[in-house]
Short mmCIF file of C-alpha atoms in Angstrom, two decimals:
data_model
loop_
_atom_site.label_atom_id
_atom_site.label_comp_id
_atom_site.label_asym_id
_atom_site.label_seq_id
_atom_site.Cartn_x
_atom_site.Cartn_y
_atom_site.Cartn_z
CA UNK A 1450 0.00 0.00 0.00
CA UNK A 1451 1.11 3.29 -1.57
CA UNK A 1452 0.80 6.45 1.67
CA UNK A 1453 1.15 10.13 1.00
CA UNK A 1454 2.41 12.66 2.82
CA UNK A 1455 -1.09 14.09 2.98
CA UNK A 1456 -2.53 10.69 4.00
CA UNK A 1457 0.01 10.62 7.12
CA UNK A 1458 -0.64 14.04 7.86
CA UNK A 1459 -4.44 13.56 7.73
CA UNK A 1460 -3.88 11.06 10.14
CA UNK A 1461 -1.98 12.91 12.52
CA UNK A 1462 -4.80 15.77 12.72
CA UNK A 1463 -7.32 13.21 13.03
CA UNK A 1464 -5.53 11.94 16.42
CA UNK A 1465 -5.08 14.97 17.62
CA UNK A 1466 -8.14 16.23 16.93
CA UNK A 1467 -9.67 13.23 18.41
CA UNK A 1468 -12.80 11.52 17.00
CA UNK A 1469 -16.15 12.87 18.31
CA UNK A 1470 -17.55 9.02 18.02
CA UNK A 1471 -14.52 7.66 19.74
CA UNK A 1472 -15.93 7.55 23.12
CA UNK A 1473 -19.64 6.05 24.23
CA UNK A 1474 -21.89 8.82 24.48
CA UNK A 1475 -23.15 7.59 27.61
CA UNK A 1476 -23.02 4.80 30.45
CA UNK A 1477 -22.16 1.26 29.08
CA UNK A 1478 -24.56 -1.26 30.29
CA UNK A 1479 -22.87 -3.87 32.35
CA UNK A 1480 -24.07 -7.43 34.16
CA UNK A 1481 -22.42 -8.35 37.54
CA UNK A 1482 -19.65 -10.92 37.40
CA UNK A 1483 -20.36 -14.02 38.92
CA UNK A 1484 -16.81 -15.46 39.29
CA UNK A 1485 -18.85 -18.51 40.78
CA UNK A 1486 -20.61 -19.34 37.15
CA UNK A 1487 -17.50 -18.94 35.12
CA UNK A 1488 -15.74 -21.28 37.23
CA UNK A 1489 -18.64 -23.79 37.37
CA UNK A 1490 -19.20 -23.44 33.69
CA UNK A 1491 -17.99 -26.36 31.19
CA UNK A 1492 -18.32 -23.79 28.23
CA UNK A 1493 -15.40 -22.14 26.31
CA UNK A 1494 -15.82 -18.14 27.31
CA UNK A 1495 -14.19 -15.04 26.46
CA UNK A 1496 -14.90 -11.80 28.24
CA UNK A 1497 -13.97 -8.68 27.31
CA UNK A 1498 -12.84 -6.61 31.10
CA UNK A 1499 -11.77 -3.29 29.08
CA UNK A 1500 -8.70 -2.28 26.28
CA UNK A 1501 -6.97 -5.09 26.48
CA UNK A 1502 -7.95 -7.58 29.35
CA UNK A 1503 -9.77 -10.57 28.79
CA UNK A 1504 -10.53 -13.53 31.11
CA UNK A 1505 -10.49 -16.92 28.98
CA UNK A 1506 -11.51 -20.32 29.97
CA UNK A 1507 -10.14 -22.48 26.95
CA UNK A 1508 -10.83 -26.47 27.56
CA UNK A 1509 -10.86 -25.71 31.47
CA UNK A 1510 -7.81 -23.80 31.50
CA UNK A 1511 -8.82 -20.17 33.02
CA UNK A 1512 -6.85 -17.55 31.25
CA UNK A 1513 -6.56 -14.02 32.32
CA UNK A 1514 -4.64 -11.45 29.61
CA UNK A 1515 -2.48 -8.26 29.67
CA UNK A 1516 -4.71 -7.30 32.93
CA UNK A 1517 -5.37 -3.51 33.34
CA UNK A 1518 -7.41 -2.99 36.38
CA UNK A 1519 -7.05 0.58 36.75
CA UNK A 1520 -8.95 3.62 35.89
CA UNK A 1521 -5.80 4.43 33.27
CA UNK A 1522 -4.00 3.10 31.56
CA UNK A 1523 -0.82 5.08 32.33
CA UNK A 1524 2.34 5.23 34.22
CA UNK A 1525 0.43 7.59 36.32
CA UNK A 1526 -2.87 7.54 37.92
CA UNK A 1527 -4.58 10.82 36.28
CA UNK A 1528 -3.77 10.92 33.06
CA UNK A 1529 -3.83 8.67 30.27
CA UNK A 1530 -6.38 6.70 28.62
CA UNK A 1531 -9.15 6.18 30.59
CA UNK A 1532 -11.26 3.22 30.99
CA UNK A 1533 -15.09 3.97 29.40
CA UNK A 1534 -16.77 2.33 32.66
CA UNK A 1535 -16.55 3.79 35.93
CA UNK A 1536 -15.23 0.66 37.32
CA UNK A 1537 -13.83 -2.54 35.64
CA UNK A 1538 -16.73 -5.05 35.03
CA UNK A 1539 -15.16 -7.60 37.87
CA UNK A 1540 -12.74 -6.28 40.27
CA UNK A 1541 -9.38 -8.35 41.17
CA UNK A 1542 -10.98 -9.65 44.26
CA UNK A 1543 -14.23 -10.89 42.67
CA UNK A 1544 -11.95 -13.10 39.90
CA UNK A 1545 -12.10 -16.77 40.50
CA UNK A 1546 -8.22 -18.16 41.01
CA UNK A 1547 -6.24 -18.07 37.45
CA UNK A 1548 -4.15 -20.74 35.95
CA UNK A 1549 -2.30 -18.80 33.61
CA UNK A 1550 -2.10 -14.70 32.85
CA UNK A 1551 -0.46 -14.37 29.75
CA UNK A 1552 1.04 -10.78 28.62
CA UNK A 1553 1.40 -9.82 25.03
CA UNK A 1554 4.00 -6.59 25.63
CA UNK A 1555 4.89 -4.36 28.44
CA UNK A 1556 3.29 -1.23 27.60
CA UNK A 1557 1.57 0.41 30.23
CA UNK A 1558 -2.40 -0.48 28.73
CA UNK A 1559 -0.92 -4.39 28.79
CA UNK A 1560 0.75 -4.58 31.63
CA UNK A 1561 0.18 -2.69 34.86
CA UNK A 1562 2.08 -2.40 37.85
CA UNK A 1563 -0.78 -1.95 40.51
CA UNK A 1564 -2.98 -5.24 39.27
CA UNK A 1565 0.06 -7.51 38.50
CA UNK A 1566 0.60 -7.09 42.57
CA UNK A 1567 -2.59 -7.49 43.42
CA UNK A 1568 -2.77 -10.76 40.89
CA UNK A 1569 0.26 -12.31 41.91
CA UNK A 1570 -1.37 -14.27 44.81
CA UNK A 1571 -4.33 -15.60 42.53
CA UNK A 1572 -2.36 -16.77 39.71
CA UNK A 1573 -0.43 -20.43 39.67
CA UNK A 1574 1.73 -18.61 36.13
CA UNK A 1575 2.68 -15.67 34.16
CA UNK A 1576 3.58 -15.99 30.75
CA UNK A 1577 5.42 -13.61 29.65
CA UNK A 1578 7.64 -11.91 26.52
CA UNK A 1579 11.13 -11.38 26.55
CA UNK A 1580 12.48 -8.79 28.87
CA UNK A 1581 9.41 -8.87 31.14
CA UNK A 1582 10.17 -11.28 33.84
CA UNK A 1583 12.54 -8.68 35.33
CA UNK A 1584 9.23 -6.38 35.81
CA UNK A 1585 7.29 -8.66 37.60
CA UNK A 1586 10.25 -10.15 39.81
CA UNK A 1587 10.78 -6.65 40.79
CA UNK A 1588 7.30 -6.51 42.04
CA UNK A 1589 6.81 -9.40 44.06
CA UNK A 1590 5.74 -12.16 41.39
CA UNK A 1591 8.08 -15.17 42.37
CA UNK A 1592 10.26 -16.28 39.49
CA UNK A 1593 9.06 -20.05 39.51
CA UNK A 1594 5.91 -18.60 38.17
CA UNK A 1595 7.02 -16.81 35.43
CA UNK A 1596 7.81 -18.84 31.82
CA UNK A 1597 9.35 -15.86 29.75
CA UNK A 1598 9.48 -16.76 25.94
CA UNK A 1599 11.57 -15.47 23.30
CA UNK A 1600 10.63 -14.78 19.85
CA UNK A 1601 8.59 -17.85 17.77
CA UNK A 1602 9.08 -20.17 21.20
CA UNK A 1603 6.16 -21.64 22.94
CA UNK A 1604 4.88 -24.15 25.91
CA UNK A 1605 2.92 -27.02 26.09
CA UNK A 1606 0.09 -27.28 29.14
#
């Protein structure tokens, strides 16, 4: 695909401009999560906690990925993108026990400081990308639960 200068700068206003449809115009509708029924549940499920976080249960294994728990997404706690909901649909504490969060990249909307420490004691292991383990080492995750994989590698269950 052939881009132009004026495509690229096009885009650039756009972002900065911001798109008036980008955000809900009001209050999403949300449903209680009963952390009792997905763990009681034989069924495959996928649900969608905000940006990037979902909470998996593939063939019994519960999956929990790039967790963001916070009201930003951001190295600091008032700026930043901003989560559409005033509060994520399950909080930390309401999440059933987790065999396996999984985290595609360590930017601050896939990986987040405050709910990886409040995780750490729910979750039996962290997979993780290159250059990550040191992250969650440094915050209290213990390294036997952390499988950090290089480019093209993978694990078996």
């Amino acid at each position: 695909m052939d881009y132009s200068l004026k495509d690229t700068a096009g885009a650039l206003y756009d972002t900065i401009k911001g798109n008036p449809n980008g955000r809900p115009k009001g209050s999403l509708p949300m449903e209680p999560f009963d952390a009792k029924a997905f763990s009681d549940s034989n069924e495959d499920q996928v649900m969608c906690l905000g940006h990037s976080t979902l909470l998996m249960k593939v063939s019994g294994v519960e999956l929990l990925l790039d967790p963001v728990f916070n009201k930003y997404a951001s190295p600091v706690a008032f700026a930043g993108p901003k989560r559409y909901s005033n509060k994520p649909l399950a909080q930390i504490e309401d999440l059933p026990d987790i065999d396996v969060v999984l985290i595609s990249h360590d930017h601050y909307d896939h990986l987040d400081y405050e709910s990886i420490r409040k995780l750490k004691g729910k979750v039996k292991q962290f997979i993780v990308p290159l250059g990550v383990a040191g992250h969650l080492t440094k915050w209290g995750v213990d390294s036997s639960q952390i499988k950090e994989l290089d480019w093209w590698e993978s694990i078996k269950k």
